[in-house]
Amino acid sequence: MARTVRGGAAVLSRILPPCGPARTLTGITLVHTMGQGLWMALNAVYATAVLGLSPGQFGLGAGAAAAVALALSTPSGHLADRVGPRAVQIWSFVALGPLTAALLFVDGFGAYVAVMSVQAMAYSASRSARMAMIAGLVPAAERVTLRAQLRAAANISVSVGAGIAGAVLAVGTPAAYRAAVVFNALTYLATGLLTLLLPSAPPQPARPGPALVVLRDGPFLTFVVLDGLLSMHNLLLDVVLPLWVLHHTHAPRWMIAVILLTNTVSVVLLQVRAARGTDEPAGAARASRAGSWCLGAACLIFALSEGAAAPVASALLVLGALAHVLGEVRQSAGSWGISFGLAPEDAQGQYQGTYAMGADIGKMAAPALLTWLAVEHGTVGWVVMAAGFAALGSAMPAVVALARRRGKESPVPVTV
């Protein structure tokens, strides 16, 4: 028992940063991501079972919201730079509370799209502001470590939210689903109010020249595209592997849950350690490359599970999941290090907002593309994915080297 307590304390010491703004940011993240974990599991069910939308209408509404968030990522990040990320985070999360509660009163497809689109505007602003807050409150050498700690904490909190969602699904009544909407709205309000506990990160004064300088930063935009395509791997376990297990392997269905649990626990245990050496762009680029190779290896291992006997297939799936999580935590840390390291300090908000656009694009493309490759083409599809991930990651050091040669690690804004 004593060993268990000491082990748990050791894990918490890696996840929780020291007292101060970083610890407060972690607490805020725990509240926010609990609501996210709940809503990720219930969003589609609420739209179809309670609001009466068709699956196609739900998909269109979600797609419209994603497009709005994507379009506003860079401008909302620029807003966080100019007025201060703390103010933007407070007001965006406070707005998300009633905007989420508005789903209680939606009575048709048009109203659903309108609510989701306006909600996406506030969400985009909150996301850009959160990243600018990290850049504004934490020294450069500690930012990637904090991102890793926040991600490990978020995995725990998302799991708690998913557990609450499981209870709601077990009850299965419209009243239970509406209570979940209220709970999610309250987590947004709480997140906004808790942000008041953080010190203000100073706003950045306007400089001569174009406002959105990131859109003229070719090497950084190249990184965003490569990283966004590489981030498609995040959908492998949630979307592709369940279909693969069901239709291409003899492994029992419960292996889907084992794979997801393996990933969640491993991220909590490994993410902070995997962030070592990624606090400057060159080291971060090497980490992203190494992570991509692990992801490629995972794809090849998953391919081997096709047609194998149930015990062998199950073992291969777990082995592939372990290779995947090693690639995931290393690639994520490398991605954060590059995004922070190549951004000028007076434009972190717009750079981090633009960086998030890459992952958004990856999320939009991944379900259809990766499912088509793996489920429709089997082993050949997995091999193509493996080669693609490895190639994307292998290009990162060259892109970062180009950015540094052009002075993009700490650039001076272009004047006109």
Coordinates of C-alpha atoms in Angstrom, one line a residue:
M1 CA 0.0 0.0 0.0
A2 CA 2.8 2.4 0.9
R3 CA 4.5 1.7 -2.4
T4 CA 1.2 2.4 -4.3
V5 CA 0.8 5.8 -2.5
R6 CA 4.4 6.7 -3.2
G7 CA 4.0 5.7 -6.8
G8 CA 0.9 7.8 -7.2
A9 CA 2.6 10.8 -5.5
A10 CA 5.5 10.4 -8.0
V11 CA 3.1 10.5 -11.0
L12 CA 1.3 13.6 -9.5
S13 CA 4.7 15.3 -9.0
R14 CA 5.4 14.9 -12.7
I15 CA 2.0 16.1 -13.8
L16 CA 1.6 19.1 -11.4
P17 CA 3.9 22.0 -11.9
P18 CA 5.2 24.1 -9.0
C19 CA 2.9 26.5 -7.3
G20 CA 2.2 29.7 -9.3
P21 CA 0.6 30.5 -12.6
A22 CA 1.6 27.1 -14.1
R23 CA -0.2 25.2 -11.3
T24 CA -3.3 27.5 -11.7
L25 CA -3.3 26.8 -15.4
T26 CA -3.3 23.1 -14.7
G27 CA -6.3 23.5 -12.4
I28 CA -8.2 25.5 -15.0
T29 CA -7.4 22.8 -17.6
L30 CA -8.7 20.1 -15.4
V31 CA -12.1 21.8 -15.1
H32 CA -12.3 22.7 -18.8
T33 CA -11.3 19.2 -20.1
M34 CA -13.7 17.4 -17.8
G35 CA -16.5 19.2 -19.6
Q36 CA -14.8 18.4 -22.9
G37 CA -14.6 14.7 -22.0
L38 CA -18.3 14.6 -21.2
W39 CA -19.4 16.4 -24.3
M40 CA -17.2 14.5 -26.7
A41 CA -19.1 11.3 -25.7
L42 CA -22.5 12.9 -25.8
N43 CA -22.4 15.5 -28.6
A44 CA -23.7 13.3 -31.4
V45 CA -26.2 11.5 -29.2
Y46 CA -27.7 14.7 -28.0
A47 CA -28.0 16.1 -31.5
T48 CA -29.7 13.1 -32.9
A49 CA -31.6 11.6 -29.9
V50 CA -32.8 14.8 -28.2
L51 CA -32.8 17.5 -30.9
G52 CA -34.1 15.0 -33.6
L53 CA -31.4 15.8 -36.2
S54 CA -30.3 13.3 -38.7
P55 CA -26.7 12.0 -38.6
G56 CA -26.1 14.0 -41.8
Q57 CA -27.4 17.2 -40.3
F58 CA -25.3 16.7 -37.2
G59 CA -22.2 16.2 -39.5
L60 CA -23.0 19.4 -41.4
G61 CA -23.4 21.3 -38.1
A62 CA -20.1 20.0 -36.7
G63 CA -18.4 20.7 -40.1
A64 CA -19.7 24.3 -40.1
A65 CA -18.4 24.9 -36.6
A66 CA -15.1 23.4 -37.4
A67 CA -14.8 25.7 -40.5
V68 CA -15.6 28.8 -38.4
A69 CA -13.0 27.8 -35.7
L70 CA -10.5 27.2 -38.5
A71 CA -11.1 30.6 -40.2
L72 CA -10.8 32.6 -36.9
S73 CA -7.8 30.9 -35.4
T74 CA -5.3 33.4 -36.6
P75 CA -7.4 36.6 -36.1
S76 CA -8.4 35.5 -32.6
G77 CA -4.8 34.8 -31.7
H78 CA -3.9 38.3 -33.0
L79 CA -6.7 39.7 -30.7
A80 CA -5.1 37.9 -27.8
D81 CA -1.8 39.5 -28.6
R82 CA -3.2 43.0 -28.8
V83 CA -5.7 43.1 -25.8
G84 CA -4.0 40.5 -23.7
P85 CA -4.7 36.7 -23.6
R86 CA -6.2 36.8 -20.1
A87 CA -9.0 39.1 -21.0
V88 CA -9.8 37.1 -24.2
Q89 CA -9.7 33.8 -22.3
I90 CA -12.1 35.1 -19.6
W91 CA -14.7 36.5 -22.0
S92 CA -14.5 33.7 -24.5
F93 CA -15.1 31.0 -21.8
V94 CA -17.8 33.1 -20.1
A95 CA -19.5 33.4 -23.5
L96 CA -19.3 29.7 -24.0
G97 CA -21.4 29.1 -21.0
P98 CA -24.7 30.6 -22.3
L99 CA -23.8 29.6 -25.8
T100 CA -23.7 26.0 -24.7
A101 CA -26.8 26.3 -22.7
A102 CA -28.5 27.6 -25.8
L103 CA -28.5 24.1 -27.1
L104 CA -31.3 23.4 -24.6
F105 CA -33.6 25.7 -26.7
V106 CA -32.6 24.6 -30.3
D107 CA -35.6 23.5 -32.2
G108 CA -34.3 22.7 -35.7
F109 CA -31.4 22.3 -38.0
G110 CA -30.9 26.0 -38.8
A111 CA -30.9 27.0 -35.1
Y112 CA -28.4 24.2 -34.4
V113 CA -26.0 25.4 -37.1
A114 CA -26.3 29.0 -35.9
V115 CA -25.6 28.1 -32.2
M116 CA -22.7 25.8 -33.1
S117 CA -21.1 28.4 -35.4
V118 CA -21.3 31.2 -32.8
Q119 CA -20.0 28.8 -30.2
A120 CA -17.1 28.0 -32.5
M121 CA -16.2 31.7 -32.6
A122 CA -15.8 31.8 -28.8
Y123 CA -14.0 28.4 -28.8
S124 CA -11.5 29.6 -31.3
A125 CA -10.7 32.7 -29.3
S126 CA -10.4 30.6 -26.1
R127 CA -8.0 28.2 -27.7
S128 CA -5.7 30.9 -29.1
A129 CA -5.8 32.8 -25.8
R130 CA -4.8 29.7 -23.8
M131 CA -1.7 29.2 -25.8
A132 CA -0.8 32.9 -25.6
M133 CA -1.3 32.7 -21.8
I134 CA 1.3 30.0 -21.6
A135 CA 3.8 32.0 -23.7
G136 CA 3.0 35.2 -21.7
L137 CA 3.3 33.7 -18.2
V138 CA 5.9 31.0 -18.5
P139 CA 9.6 31.3 -19.4
A140 CA 10.5 30.0 -22.8
A141 CA 12.5 27.1 -21.4
E142 CA 9.5 25.8 -19.4
R143 CA 6.7 26.1 -22.0
V144 CA 6.9 22.7 -23.6
T145 CA 7.2 21.0 -20.2
L146 CA 4.0 22.8 -19.0
R147 CA 2.2 21.8 -22.2
A148 CA 3.2 18.2 -21.5
Q149 CA 1.9 18.5 -17.9
L150 CA -1.3 20.1 -19.1
R151 CA -1.8 17.3 -21.6
A152 CA -1.2 14.6 -18.9
A153 CA -3.6 16.3 -16.6
A154 CA -6.2 16.7 -19.4
N155 CA -6.1 12.9 -20.1
I156 CA -7.1 12.2 -16.5
S157 CA -9.8 14.9 -16.6
V158 CA -11.2 13.8 -20.0
S159 CA -11.5 10.3 -18.6
V160 CA -13.5 11.5 -15.7
G161 CA -15.8 13.4 -18.0
A162 CA -16.2 10.3 -20.2
G163 CA -17.1 8.3 -17.1
I164 CA -19.8 10.9 -16.3
A165 CA -21.0 10.6 -19.9
G166 CA -21.2 6.8 -19.4
A167 CA -23.6 7.3 -16.5
V168 CA -25.7 9.7 -18.6
L169 CA -25.9 7.2 -21.4
A170 CA -26.9 4.5 -19.0
V171 CA -29.8 6.6 -17.8
G172 CA -30.6 7.6 -21.4
T173 CA -33.4 10.0 -20.8
P174 CA -33.8 13.5 -22.4
A175 CA -33.6 15.0 -18.9
A176 CA -30.3 13.3 -18.3
Y177 CA -28.9 14.6 -21.6
R178 CA -30.1 18.2 -20.8
A179 CA -28.5 18.0 -17.4
A180 CA -25.2 17.1 -19.2
V181 CA -25.6 20.2 -21.3
V182 CA -26.0 22.3 -18.2
F183 CA -23.0 20.7 -16.6
N184 CA -20.8 21.4 -19.7
A185 CA -22.0 25.0 -19.7
L186 CA -21.1 25.4 -16.0
T187 CA -17.5 24.0 -16.7
Y188 CA -17.1 26.8 -19.3
L189 CA -18.3 29.5 -16.9
A190 CA -16.0 28.0 -14.1
T191 CA -13.1 28.0 -16.4
G192 CA -13.6 31.7 -17.3
L193 CA -14.0 32.7 -13.7
L194 CA -11.0 30.7 -12.6
T195 CA -8.9 32.5 -15.1
L196 CA -9.3 35.6 -12.9
L197 CA -6.8 33.9 -10.6
L198 CA -4.1 34.2 -13.2
P199 CA -1.9 37.3 -13.4
S200 CA -2.3 39.3 -16.6
A201 CA 0.0 38.6 -19.5
P202 CA 0.9 42.1 -20.9
P203 CA -0.7 42.9 -24.3
Q204 CA 1.7 43.4 -27.2
P205 CA 1.7 46.9 -28.8
A206 CA 1.0 47.2 -32.5
R207 CA 4.0 47.3 -34.7
P208 CA 4.5 48.9 -38.1
G209 CA 3.7 46.6 -41.0
P210 CA 1.1 43.9 -41.7
A211 CA -1.0 42.9 -38.7
L212 CA -1.0 39.1 -39.4
V213 CA 2.7 38.6 -39.9
V214 CA 2.4 34.9 -39.5
L215 CA 0.7 34.7 -42.9
R216 CA 4.0 35.9 -44.5
D217 CA 6.1 33.4 -42.6
G218 CA 6.6 30.7 -45.2
P219 CA 8.7 28.3 -43.1
F220 CA 6.3 28.5 -40.2
L221 CA 3.3 27.9 -42.5
T222 CA 5.1 24.9 -44.0
F223 CA 5.6 23.5 -40.5
V224 CA 1.9 24.1 -39.8
V225 CA 0.9 22.1 -42.9
L226 CA 3.3 19.2 -42.2
D227 CA 2.4 19.1 -38.5
G228 CA -1.3 19.1 -39.3
L229 CA -1.0 16.2 -41.6
L230 CA 1.2 14.4 -39.1
S231 CA -1.4 15.0 -36.4
M232 CA -3.9 12.9 -38.2
H233 CA -2.4 10.0 -36.3
N234 CA -4.5 11.2 -33.3
L235 CA -7.6 9.8 -35.0
L236 CA -6.1 6.3 -35.5
L237 CA -7.1 4.9 -32.1
D238 CA -10.5 6.7 -31.9
V239 CA -11.8 6.2 -35.4
V240 CA -9.7 3.7 -37.5
L241 CA -8.7 1.0 -35.0
P242 CA -12.2 0.2 -33.8
L243 CA -13.3 -0.4 -37.4
W244 CA -10.1 -2.3 -38.1
V245 CA -10.6 -4.6 -35.1
L246 CA -14.2 -5.3 -36.0
H247 CA -13.8 -6.0 -39.7
H248 CA -10.2 -7.1 -40.3
T249 CA -9.0 -9.0 -37.2
H250 CA -10.0 -11.9 -35.1
A251 CA -9.4 -10.0 -31.9
P252 CA -12.3 -9.7 -29.4
R253 CA -14.2 -6.5 -29.5
W254 CA -13.2 -5.5 -26.0
M255 CA -9.7 -5.0 -27.3
I256 CA -10.9 -1.6 -28.6
A257 CA -11.3 -0.5 -25.0
V258 CA -7.9 -2.0 -24.0
I259 CA -6.2 0.0 -26.8
L260 CA -7.8 3.2 -25.7
L261 CA -7.1 2.6 -22.0
T262 CA -3.4 1.7 -22.9
N263 CA -3.1 5.1 -24.7
T264 CA -4.7 7.1 -21.9
V265 CA -2.6 5.7 -19.1
S266 CA 0.6 5.8 -21.2
V267 CA 0.1 9.5 -22.0
V268 CA -0.3 10.3 -18.4
L269 CA 2.8 8.4 -17.4
L270 CA 5.1 9.4 -20.4
Q271 CA 4.1 12.8 -21.8
V272 CA 6.2 14.9 -19.4
R273 CA 9.2 12.7 -19.7
A274 CA 8.9 12.7 -23.5
A275 CA 9.1 16.5 -23.5
R276 CA 12.7 16.5 -22.4
G277 CA 15.0 18.2 -24.9
T278 CA 12.3 19.8 -26.9
D279 CA 12.4 23.3 -25.5
E280 CA 14.3 24.7 -28.5
P281 CA 13.4 24.2 -32.2
A282 CA 16.2 22.0 -33.3
G283 CA 15.7 19.4 -30.5
A284 CA 12.0 19.7 -31.0
A285 CA 12.3 18.9 -34.7
R286 CA 14.4 15.8 -34.0
A287 CA 11.8 14.7 -31.5
S288 CA 9.0 15.1 -34.0
R289 CA 11.0 13.1 -36.5
A290 CA 11.6 10.3 -34.0
G291 CA 8.0 10.3 -33.1
S292 CA 6.9 10.0 -36.7
W293 CA 9.1 6.9 -37.1
C294 CA 7.4 5.3 -34.1
L295 CA 4.1 6.1 -35.6
G296 CA 5.2 4.5 -38.9
A297 CA 6.2 1.4 -36.9
A298 CA 2.9 1.3 -35.2
C299 CA 1.1 1.3 -38.6
L300 CA 3.1 -1.7 -39.8
I301 CA 2.4 -3.6 -36.5
F302 CA -1.3 -2.9 -36.8
A303 CA -1.2 -4.3 -40.4
L304 CA 0.3 -7.6 -39.2
S305 CA -2.8 -8.2 -37.0
E306 CA -5.0 -8.8 -40.1
G307 CA -6.1 -12.4 -40.2
A308 CA -3.9 -13.5 -37.3
A309 CA -5.3 -15.8 -34.6
A310 CA -7.1 -13.9 -31.8
P311 CA -4.3 -14.1 -29.2
V312 CA -1.7 -13.1 -31.7
A313 CA -3.9 -10.3 -33.1
S314 CA -4.6 -9.0 -29.6
A315 CA -0.9 -9.0 -28.7
L316 CA 0.0 -7.2 -32.0
L317 CA -2.7 -4.6 -31.4
V318 CA -1.4 -3.8 -27.9
L319 CA 2.2 -3.7 -29.2
G320 CA 1.1 -1.3 -32.0
A321 CA -0.7 0.8 -29.4
L322 CA 2.4 1.1 -27.4
A323 CA 4.5 2.1 -30.4
H324 CA 1.8 4.6 -31.3
V325 CA 1.8 6.2 -27.9
L326 CA 5.6 6.5 -27.9
G327 CA 5.3 8.3 -31.3
E328 CA 2.4 10.4 -30.1
V329 CA 4.0 11.8 -26.9
R330 CA 7.3 12.5 -28.7
Q331 CA 5.7 14.1 -31.7
S332 CA 3.4 16.2 -29.6
A333 CA 6.3 17.5 -27.5
G334 CA 8.3 18.3 -30.7
S335 CA 5.3 20.1 -32.2
W336 CA 4.9 22.3 -29.2
G337 CA 8.6 23.1 -29.1
I338 CA 8.7 24.1 -32.7
S339 CA 5.5 26.2 -32.5
F340 CA 6.7 28.2 -29.5
G341 CA 10.3 28.4 -30.6
L342 CA 9.7 29.8 -34.1
A343 CA 7.1 32.4 -33.0
P344 CA 8.2 35.9 -32.2
E345 CA 7.4 36.9 -28.6
D346 CA 5.2 39.8 -29.6
A347 CA 3.0 37.6 -31.8
Q348 CA 2.6 34.3 -29.9
G349 CA -1.1 34.5 -30.0
Q350 CA -1.5 34.7 -33.8
Y351 CA 1.3 32.1 -34.3
Q352 CA -0.3 29.6 -31.8
G353 CA -3.7 30.2 -33.4
T354 CA -2.2 29.5 -36.8
Y355 CA -0.4 26.4 -35.4
A356 CA -3.8 25.1 -34.1
M357 CA -5.2 25.4 -37.7
G358 CA -2.9 22.6 -38.8
A359 CA -4.4 20.1 -36.3
D360 CA -7.9 21.3 -37.3
I361 CA -7.2 20.5 -40.9
G362 CA -5.8 17.1 -39.9
K363 CA -8.9 16.3 -37.9
M364 CA -11.1 17.2 -40.8
A365 CA -9.2 15.1 -43.3
A366 CA -8.2 12.1 -41.1
P367 CA -11.5 10.2 -40.6
A368 CA -12.3 9.8 -44.3
L369 CA -8.7 9.4 -45.5
L370 CA -7.3 7.1 -42.9
T371 CA -10.4 4.9 -42.8
W372 CA -10.3 4.6 -46.6
L373 CA -6.7 3.6 -46.4
A374 CA -6.9 1.1 -43.6
V375 CA -10.4 -0.4 -43.9
E376 CA -10.7 -0.3 -47.6
H377 CA -7.1 -1.3 -48.6
G378 CA -5.9 -3.3 -45.6
T379 CA -2.2 -3.9 -45.4
V380 CA -1.4 -1.7 -48.3
G381 CA -3.2 1.2 -46.7
W382 CA -1.3 0.8 -43.4
V383 CA 2.0 0.7 -45.3
V384 CA 1.1 3.9 -47.1
M385 CA 0.2 5.5 -43.8
A386 CA 3.5 4.4 -42.3
A387 CA 5.5 5.8 -45.1
G388 CA 3.5 9.0 -45.0
F389 CA 3.9 9.7 -41.3
A390 CA 7.7 8.9 -41.5
A391 CA 8.2 11.2 -44.4
L392 CA 6.3 14.1 -42.8
G393 CA 8.3 13.8 -39.6
S394 CA 11.6 13.4 -41.4
A395 CA 11.0 16.8 -43.1
M396 CA 10.7 18.7 -39.8
P397 CA 14.5 19.3 -39.2
A398 CA 14.9 20.7 -42.6
V399 CA 12.0 23.1 -42.2
V400 CA 13.2 24.2 -38.8
A401 CA 16.7 24.7 -40.1
L402 CA 15.3 26.9 -43.0
A403 CA 13.3 29.0 -40.5
R404 CA 16.4 29.5 -38.3
R405 CA 18.5 30.5 -41.2
R406 CA 16.0 33.2 -42.1
G407 CA 16.0 34.5 -38.6
K408 CA 12.5 33.2 -37.8
E409 CA 13.4 31.9 -34.3
S410 CA 13.1 35.4 -33.0
P411 CA 12.1 37.5 -36.0
V412 CA 11.7 41.2 -36.5
P413 CA 8.3 42.2 -38.0
V414 CA 8.5 43.2 -41.6
T415 CA 7.8 46.9 -42.2
V416 CA 6.1 48.3 -45.3

